Amino acid sequence: MSNESPSHERKSPEPEEKLERRRSTQDEPEKAEKTSSKRTENDEKDRRRPKDDKKNGRSGDSQRHHERDRKRKDRSRSRTRSRSPKRSKRDRKEDKADQDEEDGEIRDTTPPVVEKPRELTARELERQRVIEEELKSGRLDEDCDEPVWSMKKAQAEKKSRTCPYLDTIDRSVLDFDFEKQCSVSLSHQNVYACMVCGKYFQGRGTNTHAYTHALETDHHVFLNLQTLKFYCLPDNYEVVDPSLEDIKYVLKPTYTKEMIAAIDQQARMVRAYDDSTYFPGVVGLNNIKANDYCNVILHALSAVRPLRNWFLNEKNYLAIKRPPGDKLTLLPQRFGELIRKLWNPRALRTHVSPHEMLQAVVVCSKKRFQFIKQNDAHEFLAFLLDTLHRALNGKEDRQTIISKTFRGRMREYSRKVIPAEDTEEDRYIKERMPEYQPTIKETPFNFLTLDLPAAPLYRDVQLQNIIPQVPLSTLLEKFDGRTEKEYRTYNDNIMKRYELLKLPEFLIISYKRFQKNQWFVEKNPTIVNFPIANVDLYECLAPDVRAEHTYTTYDLVANVVHEGTFEDGNYRIQIVHQGSGKWFELEDLHVKDMLPQMIVLAESYIQIWRLNKEKTRDERQDDDGETPMESS
């Protein structure tokens, strides 16, 4: 037998060190292969399980139960992962940080550059000082910077003096003359004005139009048009800053007794926000379409001193009580608001829009006077004075500022004319009838209507129309108590003559230029010659009341002029500024100064005269050496 062993027996075993080294080098890939092989084996088992179940005789119900249990376990695992998102996110951050450190990423450990703080302005320093004083005194809470996120907190109206959006306010687009209603919902309740674009929106809650506008357009500062409070939206806190007082004053001008007393002493022009200069009270009125006949009357009444001073004080007419639902309540408020804006010494611009006043006129007149159709200024003046008197609870025996300023009294003599075709016997019988006896009655008046002479029908030799001229003294003979004028009615002819019993403080004279017939309205172009001062009405007073009147001379305050035809003509007004003594002509938005000598050249329609109480009639005669009516 041979001594050689088999081949597998002849191989000598490897040393243990080599085996350990080989295991260590193959350790990691073997682990990865094992994990991957385990996954594949599990997948293969899952795929083979249905086949094995069929081979082993398992039913389909048990197979479905097994699949259902497996899906339920998978869903439970996903729920446990989703219940702790914060923890998983934190774990991912830590893993990423560890991975960056393992990869050897170099991080920037240099400290950030600290910017130098800017220097505070004088206004910010003053504001900071006020806040510190309030914190020390306990008037301001330290948590005032806490945002307001609910309407319940918004009702607390936490005030802030450090609103960062005040520089976004654009005063050039602000216009408070229009109707206070929301531009989206057309509601008049709880209306706010955007200080960036000037539009009106309702509310400031989370579902209101103002809140939505603030989010969509990035406009933040709003003004409540009723309470005059500023708010920042959508944060919904009240803004308190002294730089906003000029906007409040433009929306609602207020006047003290000292300011009202010093208005007529203002001899210098003031400057508006748009860098234009103007005299308070001498500003243009916007012509919306055809409301120039209203503008001249509003300007004329604003030049009447006692009426203006009474309406400048809002307390005089806010406490007046009217029946519930009465439309006349609105007219005095709108008229007073317009007067306050016309005489505003701190306006944003040199014109005012009478939009709200005209809307009140349309409502109170039942659409008789509108701003889209031309009308008669004399009829509008009569309506406005009568309606204001009734709206202020005035009656025949109860005076108001209207009646105290414009109302006078006259005596009227009237008799019925016997027809010329009657016989002597009929004339004798009618002279003894009561209806043909002369009657005397006393009536109040708000203005005097003067009749112009008829215009010529034919042209002169040079084929030009002659424009007649008549002095004012001739027209005033109607009220001297001796001159009679015939008034024709449908059945009778009546002769009347007048004389004055009481002179008002401000006398309104209207010239009868328009005469209506069946086809059109005819205008009389006669020019009236009159002095602008020192017009005496002593001869128009009744002899039994002349001793009661110490002052009988008048000075012109306002002169309304009409040019063109009745349908296509236009109105303008000439008024005097009491402080400077200058005359101005206003036509809608256009304002220009003029010479007093040019006033008598226009076709005057309505005039307002002021009773001069500086000198009596005798003192004027002694100074001038002539009658007041002749001096010009």
Short mmCIF file of N, CA and C in Angstrom, two decimals, residues 302-431:
data_model
loop_
_atom_site.label_atom_id
_atom_site.label_comp_id
_atom_site.label_asym_id
_atom_site.label_seq_id
_atom_site.Cartn_x
_atom_site.Cartn_y
_atom_site.Cartn_z
N SER A 302 -73.26 132.30 0.99
CA SER A 302 -72.08 132.15 1.85
C SER A 302 -71.40 133.49 2.12
N ALA A 303 -71.69 134.51 1.31
CA ALA A 303 -71.13 135.84 1.53
C ALA A 303 -71.94 136.67 2.50
N VAL A 304 -73.10 136.17 2.95
CA VAL A 304 -73.94 136.88 3.92
C VAL A 304 -73.40 136.60 5.31
N ARG A 305 -72.92 137.61 5.99
CA ARG A 305 -72.17 137.44 7.23
C ARG A 305 -72.95 136.72 8.34
N PRO A 306 -74.13 137.16 8.76
CA PRO A 306 -74.81 136.46 9.86
C PRO A 306 -75.21 135.03 9.51
N LEU A 307 -75.62 134.80 8.28
CA LEU A 307 -75.97 133.44 7.86
C LEU A 307 -74.74 132.54 7.86
N ARG A 308 -73.62 133.06 7.37
CA ARG A 308 -72.38 132.29 7.36
C ARG A 308 -71.92 131.98 8.77
N ASN A 309 -71.90 132.96 9.65
CA ASN A 309 -71.42 132.73 11.02
C ASN A 309 -72.30 131.74 11.76
N TRP A 310 -73.60 131.75 11.49
CA TRP A 310 -74.49 130.82 12.19
C TRP A 310 -74.28 129.39 11.73
N PHE A 311 -74.05 129.18 10.44
CA PHE A 311 -73.85 127.82 9.94
C PHE A 311 -72.42 127.33 10.13
N LEU A 312 -71.46 128.20 10.41
CA LEU A 312 -70.11 127.74 10.72
C LEU A 312 -70.05 127.02 12.05
N ASN A 313 -70.97 127.34 12.97
CA ASN A 313 -71.04 126.66 14.25
C ASN A 313 -72.04 125.51 14.12
N GLU A 314 -71.52 124.30 14.05
CA GLU A 314 -72.36 123.12 13.78
C GLU A 314 -73.35 122.84 14.90
N LYS A 315 -73.08 123.30 16.10
CA LYS A 315 -73.98 123.03 17.22
C LYS A 315 -75.33 123.73 17.06
N ASN A 316 -75.40 124.75 16.24
CA ASN A 316 -76.64 125.52 16.11
C ASN A 316 -77.76 124.72 15.45
N TYR A 317 -77.44 123.79 14.57
CA TYR A 317 -78.47 123.09 13.82
C TYR A 317 -78.43 121.57 13.97
N LEU A 318 -77.45 121.03 14.69
CA LEU A 318 -77.45 119.58 14.92
C LEU A 318 -78.50 119.16 15.93
N ALA A 319 -78.85 120.03 16.85
CA ALA A 319 -79.82 119.68 17.90
C ALA A 319 -81.26 119.92 17.49
N ILE A 320 -81.49 120.38 16.26
CA ILE A 320 -82.87 120.64 15.81
C ILE A 320 -83.57 119.31 15.58
N LYS A 321 -84.75 119.16 16.14
CA LYS A 321 -85.52 117.93 16.04
C LYS A 321 -86.61 118.09 14.99
N ARG A 322 -86.68 117.09 14.12
CA ARG A 322 -87.70 117.02 13.09
C ARG A 322 -88.47 115.70 13.23
N PRO A 323 -89.66 115.61 12.64
CA PRO A 323 -90.40 114.33 12.71
C PRO A 323 -89.59 113.19 12.12
N PRO A 324 -89.80 111.96 12.60
CA PRO A 324 -89.03 110.82 12.06
C PRO A 324 -89.31 110.62 10.58
N GLY A 325 -88.23 110.41 9.82
CA GLY A 325 -88.35 110.20 8.39
C GLY A 325 -88.52 111.45 7.57
N ASP A 326 -88.39 112.64 8.18
CA ASP A 326 -88.55 113.89 7.44
C ASP A 326 -87.31 114.13 6.59
N LYS A 327 -87.50 114.40 5.31
CA LYS A 327 -86.39 114.61 4.39
C LYS A 327 -85.73 115.97 4.58
N LEU A 328 -86.45 116.92 5.18
CA LEU A 328 -85.88 118.25 5.33
C LEU A 328 -84.76 118.31 6.36
N THR A 329 -84.59 117.25 7.15
CA THR A 329 -83.52 117.24 8.15
C THR A 329 -82.15 117.30 7.49
N LEU A 330 -82.06 116.75 6.28
CA LEU A 330 -80.77 116.64 5.61
C LEU A 330 -80.28 117.97 5.05
N LEU A 331 -81.19 118.87 4.68
CA LEU A 331 -80.79 120.09 3.97
C LEU A 331 -79.95 121.04 4.84
N PRO A 332 -80.34 121.37 6.08
CA PRO A 332 -79.46 122.26 6.88
C PRO A 332 -78.09 121.67 7.15
N GLN A 333 -78.00 120.35 7.34
CA GLN A 333 -76.71 119.73 7.61
C GLN A 333 -75.79 119.83 6.40
N ARG A 334 -76.32 119.54 5.22
CA ARG A 334 -75.50 119.61 4.00
C ARG A 334 -75.12 121.05 3.67
N PHE A 335 -76.03 121.99 3.90
CA PHE A 335 -75.72 123.40 3.64
C PHE A 335 -74.64 123.90 4.60
N GLY A 336 -74.76 123.54 5.87
CA GLY A 336 -73.74 123.94 6.83
C GLY A 336 -72.39 123.31 6.54
N GLU A 337 -72.38 122.05 6.10
CA GLU A 337 -71.12 121.40 5.75
C GLU A 337 -70.46 122.09 4.56
N LEU A 338 -71.26 122.51 3.58
CA LEU A 338 -70.69 123.21 2.43
C LEU A 338 -70.14 124.58 2.83
N ILE A 339 -70.83 125.29 3.70
CA ILE A 339 -70.33 126.60 4.15
C ILE A 339 -69.01 126.44 4.89
N ARG A 340 -68.90 125.43 5.73
CA ARG A 340 -67.65 125.21 6.47
C ARG A 340 -66.49 124.86 5.54
N LYS A 341 -66.77 124.13 4.46
CA LYS A 341 -65.70 123.80 3.51
C LYS A 341 -65.30 125.00 2.67
N LEU A 342 -66.27 125.87 2.33
CA LEU A 342 -65.93 127.05 1.54
C LEU A 342 -65.02 128.00 2.31
N TRP A 343 -65.18 128.07 3.62
CA TRP A 343 -64.39 128.99 4.44
C TRP A 343 -63.27 128.28 5.19
N ASN A 344 -62.86 127.11 4.70
CA ASN A 344 -61.79 126.35 5.35
C ASN A 344 -60.44 127.02 5.08
N PRO A 345 -59.71 127.45 6.12
CA PRO A 345 -58.40 128.08 5.88
C PRO A 345 -57.27 127.09 5.68
N ARG A 346 -57.54 125.77 5.80
CA ARG A 346 -56.49 124.75 5.65
C ARG A 346 -56.95 123.68 4.65
N ALA A 347 -57.35 124.08 3.47
CA ALA A 347 -57.87 123.16 2.48
C ALA A 347 -56.74 122.47 1.72
N LEU A 348 -57.07 121.33 1.13
CA LEU A 348 -56.11 120.61 0.31
C LEU A 348 -56.00 121.20 -1.09
N ARG A 349 -57.10 121.79 -1.58
CA ARG A 349 -57.13 122.39 -2.91
C ARG A 349 -58.06 123.58 -2.90
N THR A 350 -58.04 124.37 -3.96
CA THR A 350 -58.76 125.65 -3.98
C THR A 350 -60.12 125.52 -4.66
N HIS A 351 -60.78 124.41 -4.55
CA HIS A 351 -62.14 124.28 -5.04
C HIS A 351 -62.87 123.23 -4.21
N VAL A 352 -64.19 123.31 -4.26
CA VAL A 352 -65.06 122.41 -3.48
C VAL A 352 -66.13 121.86 -4.42
N SER A 353 -66.52 120.62 -4.20
CA SER A 353 -67.59 120.00 -4.99
C SER A 353 -68.86 119.97 -4.16
N PRO A 354 -69.96 120.61 -4.61
CA PRO A 354 -71.21 120.61 -3.84
C PRO A 354 -72.06 119.37 -4.08
N HIS A 355 -71.43 118.21 -4.21
CA HIS A 355 -72.14 116.99 -4.60
C HIS A 355 -73.21 116.62 -3.58
N GLU A 356 -72.84 116.55 -2.31
CA GLU A 356 -73.80 116.13 -1.28
C GLU A 356 -74.91 117.16 -1.09
N MET A 357 -74.58 118.44 -1.20
CA MET A 357 -75.60 119.48 -1.08
C MET A 357 -76.62 119.39 -2.21
N LEU A 358 -76.15 119.15 -3.42
CA LEU A 358 -77.07 119.05 -4.55
C LEU A 358 -77.94 117.81 -4.46
N GLN A 359 -77.41 116.73 -3.93
CA GLN A 359 -78.24 115.54 -3.75
C GLN A 359 -79.34 115.79 -2.72
N ALA A 360 -79.03 116.54 -1.67
CA ALA A 360 -80.07 116.91 -0.70
C ALA A 360 -81.11 117.82 -1.34
N VAL A 361 -80.70 118.70 -2.24
CA VAL A 361 -81.66 119.57 -2.94
C VAL A 361 -82.59 118.75 -3.82
N VAL A 362 -82.05 117.75 -4.52
CA VAL A 362 -82.88 116.91 -5.38
C VAL A 362 -83.92 116.16 -4.57
N VAL A 363 -83.52 115.66 -3.40
CA VAL A 363 -84.46 114.90 -2.55
C VAL A 363 -85.52 115.82 -1.96
N CYS A 364 -85.10 116.98 -1.43
CA CYS A 364 -86.06 117.87 -0.76
C CYS A 364 -87.00 118.56 -1.75
N SER A 365 -86.55 118.79 -2.99
CA SER A 365 -87.41 119.42 -3.99
C SER A 365 -88.20 118.43 -4.82
N LYS A 366 -88.09 117.15 -4.50
CA LYS A 366 -88.77 116.09 -5.26
C LYS A 366 -88.42 116.16 -6.74
N LYS A 367 -87.10 116.31 -7.00
CA LYS A 367 -86.51 116.33 -8.34
C LYS A 367 -86.95 117.53 -9.17
N ARG A 368 -87.43 118.57 -8.52
CA ARG A 368 -87.74 119.79 -9.26
C ARG A 368 -86.47 120.50 -9.70
N PHE A 369 -85.48 120.56 -8.80
CA PHE A 369 -84.18 121.15 -9.11
C PHE A 369 -83.15 120.03 -9.16
N GLN A 370 -82.53 119.85 -10.33
CA GLN A 370 -81.52 118.82 -10.52
C GLN A 370 -80.24 119.46 -11.04
N PHE A 371 -79.14 118.71 -10.92
CA PHE A 371 -77.87 119.23 -11.39
C PHE A 371 -77.50 118.69 -12.77
N ILE A 372 -78.47 118.10 -13.47
CA ILE A 372 -78.24 117.65 -14.84
C ILE A 372 -79.10 118.44 -15.83
N LYS A 373 -79.85 119.42 -15.34
CA LYS A 373 -80.74 120.20 -16.19
C LYS A 373 -80.72 121.65 -15.73
N GLN A 374 -80.61 122.58 -16.68
CA GLN A 374 -80.55 124.01 -16.35
C GLN A 374 -81.89 124.50 -15.80
N ASN A 375 -81.82 125.43 -14.86
CA ASN A 375 -83.04 125.95 -14.23
C ASN A 375 -82.83 127.42 -13.89
N ASP A 376 -83.88 128.01 -13.30
CA ASP A 376 -83.86 129.44 -12.98
C ASP A 376 -83.24 129.65 -11.60
N ALA A 377 -82.25 130.52 -11.51
CA ALA A 377 -81.57 130.78 -10.25
C ALA A 377 -82.50 131.50 -9.26
N HIS A 378 -83.39 132.35 -9.76
CA HIS A 378 -84.32 133.05 -8.87
C HIS A 378 -85.29 132.07 -8.21
N GLU A 379 -85.81 131.11 -8.96
CA GLU A 379 -86.71 130.11 -8.38
C GLU A 379 -85.97 129.22 -7.38
N PHE A 380 -84.73 128.90 -7.68
CA PHE A 380 -83.95 128.09 -6.75
C PHE A 380 -83.68 128.85 -5.46
N LEU A 381 -83.41 130.16 -5.54
CA LEU A 381 -83.18 130.96 -4.34
C LEU A 381 -84.43 131.00 -3.47
N ALA A 382 -85.60 131.19 -4.08
CA ALA A 382 -86.84 131.21 -3.31
C ALA A 382 -87.11 129.87 -2.65
N PHE A 383 -86.84 128.79 -3.36
CA PHE A 383 -87.04 127.45 -2.78
C PHE A 383 -86.08 127.21 -1.62
N LEU A 384 -84.81 127.57 -1.80
CA LEU A 384 -83.81 127.28 -0.78
C LEU A 384 -84.09 128.06 0.51
N LEU A 385 -84.43 129.33 0.41
CA LEU A 385 -84.71 130.12 1.61
C LEU A 385 -85.95 129.61 2.33
N ASP A 386 -86.99 129.29 1.59
CA ASP A 386 -88.21 128.80 2.22
C ASP A 386 -88.01 127.43 2.85
N THR A 387 -87.29 126.54 2.18
CA THR A 387 -87.08 125.19 2.70
C THR A 387 -86.16 125.21 3.91
N LEU A 388 -85.11 126.03 3.88
CA LEU A 388 -84.24 126.14 5.05
C LEU A 388 -85.00 126.70 6.25
N HIS A 389 -85.87 127.64 6.01
CA HIS A 389 -86.67 128.22 7.10
C HIS A 389 -87.58 127.16 7.72
N ARG A 390 -88.22 126.33 6.90
CA ARG A 390 -89.09 125.28 7.43
C ARG A 390 -88.29 124.14 8.07
N ALA A 391 -87.11 123.84 7.51
CA ALA A 391 -86.29 122.78 8.09
C ALA A 391 -85.74 123.16 9.46
N LEU A 392 -85.59 124.44 9.71
CA LEU A 392 -85.13 124.92 11.02
C LEU A 392 -86.30 125.20 11.97
N ASN A 393 -87.46 124.59 11.67
CA ASN A 393 -88.68 124.71 12.48
C ASN A 393 -89.18 126.15 12.54
N GLY A 394 -89.01 126.86 11.44
CA GLY A 394 -89.50 128.23 11.38
C GLY A 394 -90.94 128.31 10.91
N LYS A 395 -91.68 129.26 11.45
CA LYS A 395 -93.06 129.52 11.07
C LYS A 395 -93.25 131.02 10.92
N GLU A 396 -94.50 131.42 10.68
CA GLU A 396 -94.76 132.85 10.53
C GLU A 396 -94.52 133.61 11.83
N ASP A 397 -94.82 132.97 12.95
CA ASP A 397 -94.62 133.63 14.24
C ASP A 397 -93.35 133.17 14.94
N ARG A 398 -92.56 132.33 14.28
CA ARG A 398 -91.33 131.83 14.88
C ARG A 398 -90.18 132.09 13.93
N GLN A 399 -89.22 132.88 14.39
CA GLN A 399 -88.13 133.30 13.51
C GLN A 399 -86.98 132.29 13.52
N THR A 400 -86.25 132.29 12.43
CA THR A 400 -85.01 131.52 12.29
C THR A 400 -83.93 132.47 11.80
N ILE A 401 -82.75 131.93 11.56
CA ILE A 401 -81.66 132.76 11.04
C ILE A 401 -82.00 133.28 9.65
N ILE A 402 -82.84 132.56 8.91
CA ILE A 402 -83.24 133.00 7.57
C ILE A 402 -84.13 134.23 7.67
N SER A 403 -85.13 134.15 8.51
CA SER A 403 -86.06 135.29 8.64
C SER A 403 -85.40 136.49 9.30
N LYS A 404 -84.50 136.25 10.26
CA LYS A 404 -83.82 137.38 10.90
C LYS A 404 -82.91 138.13 9.93
N THR A 405 -82.38 137.41 8.95
CA THR A 405 -81.41 138.03 8.04
C THR A 405 -82.07 138.69 6.84
N PHE A 406 -83.06 138.04 6.22
CA PHE A 406 -83.58 138.51 4.93
C PHE A 406 -85.01 139.04 4.99
N ARG A 407 -85.75 138.80 6.04
CA ARG A 407 -87.18 139.11 6.00
C ARG A 407 -87.44 140.57 6.36
N GLY A 408 -88.22 141.21 5.49
CA GLY A 408 -88.73 142.55 5.74
C GLY A 408 -90.26 142.55 5.64
N ARG A 409 -90.83 143.71 5.74
CA ARG A 409 -92.30 143.82 5.65
C ARG A 409 -92.65 144.98 4.71
N MET A 410 -93.77 144.79 4.01
CA MET A 410 -94.26 145.82 3.10
C MET A 410 -95.77 145.96 3.25
N ARG A 411 -96.26 147.07 2.77
CA ARG A 411 -97.70 147.35 2.77
C ARG A 411 -98.16 147.40 1.31
N GLU A 412 -99.23 146.69 1.03
CA GLU A 412 -99.74 146.56 -0.33
C GLU A 412 -101.13 147.19 -0.43
N TYR A 413 -101.28 148.11 -1.39
CA TYR A 413 -102.57 148.72 -1.69
C TYR A 413 -103.05 148.14 -3.03
N SER A 414 -104.26 147.64 -3.05
CA SER A 414 -104.78 147.05 -4.29
C SER A 414 -106.25 147.44 -4.47
N ARG A 415 -106.64 147.59 -5.73
CA ARG A 415 -108.03 147.87 -6.07
C ARG A 415 -108.32 147.25 -7.43
N LYS A 416 -109.55 146.80 -7.58
CA LYS A 416 -109.96 146.18 -8.83
C LYS A 416 -110.42 147.26 -9.81
N VAL A 417 -109.97 147.13 -11.05
CA VAL A 417 -110.27 148.14 -12.08
C VAL A 417 -111.62 147.82 -12.71
N ILE A 418 -112.45 148.88 -12.82
CA ILE A 418 -113.75 148.71 -13.47
C ILE A 418 -113.54 148.69 -14.98
N PRO A 419 -114.09 147.73 -15.71
CA PRO A 419 -113.89 147.67 -17.17
C PRO A 419 -114.33 148.95 -17.85
N ALA A 420 -113.62 149.34 -18.89
CA ALA A 420 -113.90 150.60 -19.60
C ALA A 420 -115.20 150.53 -20.39
N GLU A 421 -115.62 149.32 -20.78
CA GLU A 421 -116.84 149.21 -21.59
C GLU A 421 -118.12 149.27 -20.76
N ASP A 422 -118.01 149.38 -19.45
CA ASP A 422 -119.22 149.46 -18.62
C ASP A 422 -119.88 150.83 -18.77
N THR A 423 -121.18 150.84 -18.60
CA THR A 423 -121.95 152.09 -18.66
C THR A 423 -121.79 152.85 -17.36
N GLU A 424 -122.30 154.07 -17.33
CA GLU A 424 -122.21 154.89 -16.14
C GLU A 424 -122.99 154.26 -14.99
N GLU A 425 -124.11 153.65 -15.33
CA GLU A 425 -124.91 153.02 -14.28
C GLU A 425 -124.17 151.82 -13.68
N ASP A 426 -123.56 150.99 -14.52
CA ASP A 426 -122.79 149.84 -14.01
C ASP A 426 -121.58 150.30 -13.21
N ARG A 427 -120.93 151.34 -13.70
CA ARG A 427 -119.77 151.86 -12.97
C ARG A 427 -120.19 152.38 -11.59
N TYR A 428 -121.34 153.05 -11.52
CA TYR A 428 -121.83 153.58 -10.24
C TYR A 428 -122.13 152.45 -9.27
N ILE A 429 -122.69 151.36 -9.78
CA ILE A 429 -123.04 150.21 -8.92
C ILE A 429 -121.78 149.50 -8.44
N LYS A 430 -120.80 149.29 -9.34
CA LYS A 430 -119.60 148.55 -8.96
C LYS A 430 -118.72 149.35 -8.01
N GLU A 431 -118.74 150.65 -8.08
CA GLU A 431 -117.93 151.43 -7.16
C GLU A 431 -118.36 151.26 -5.71
#
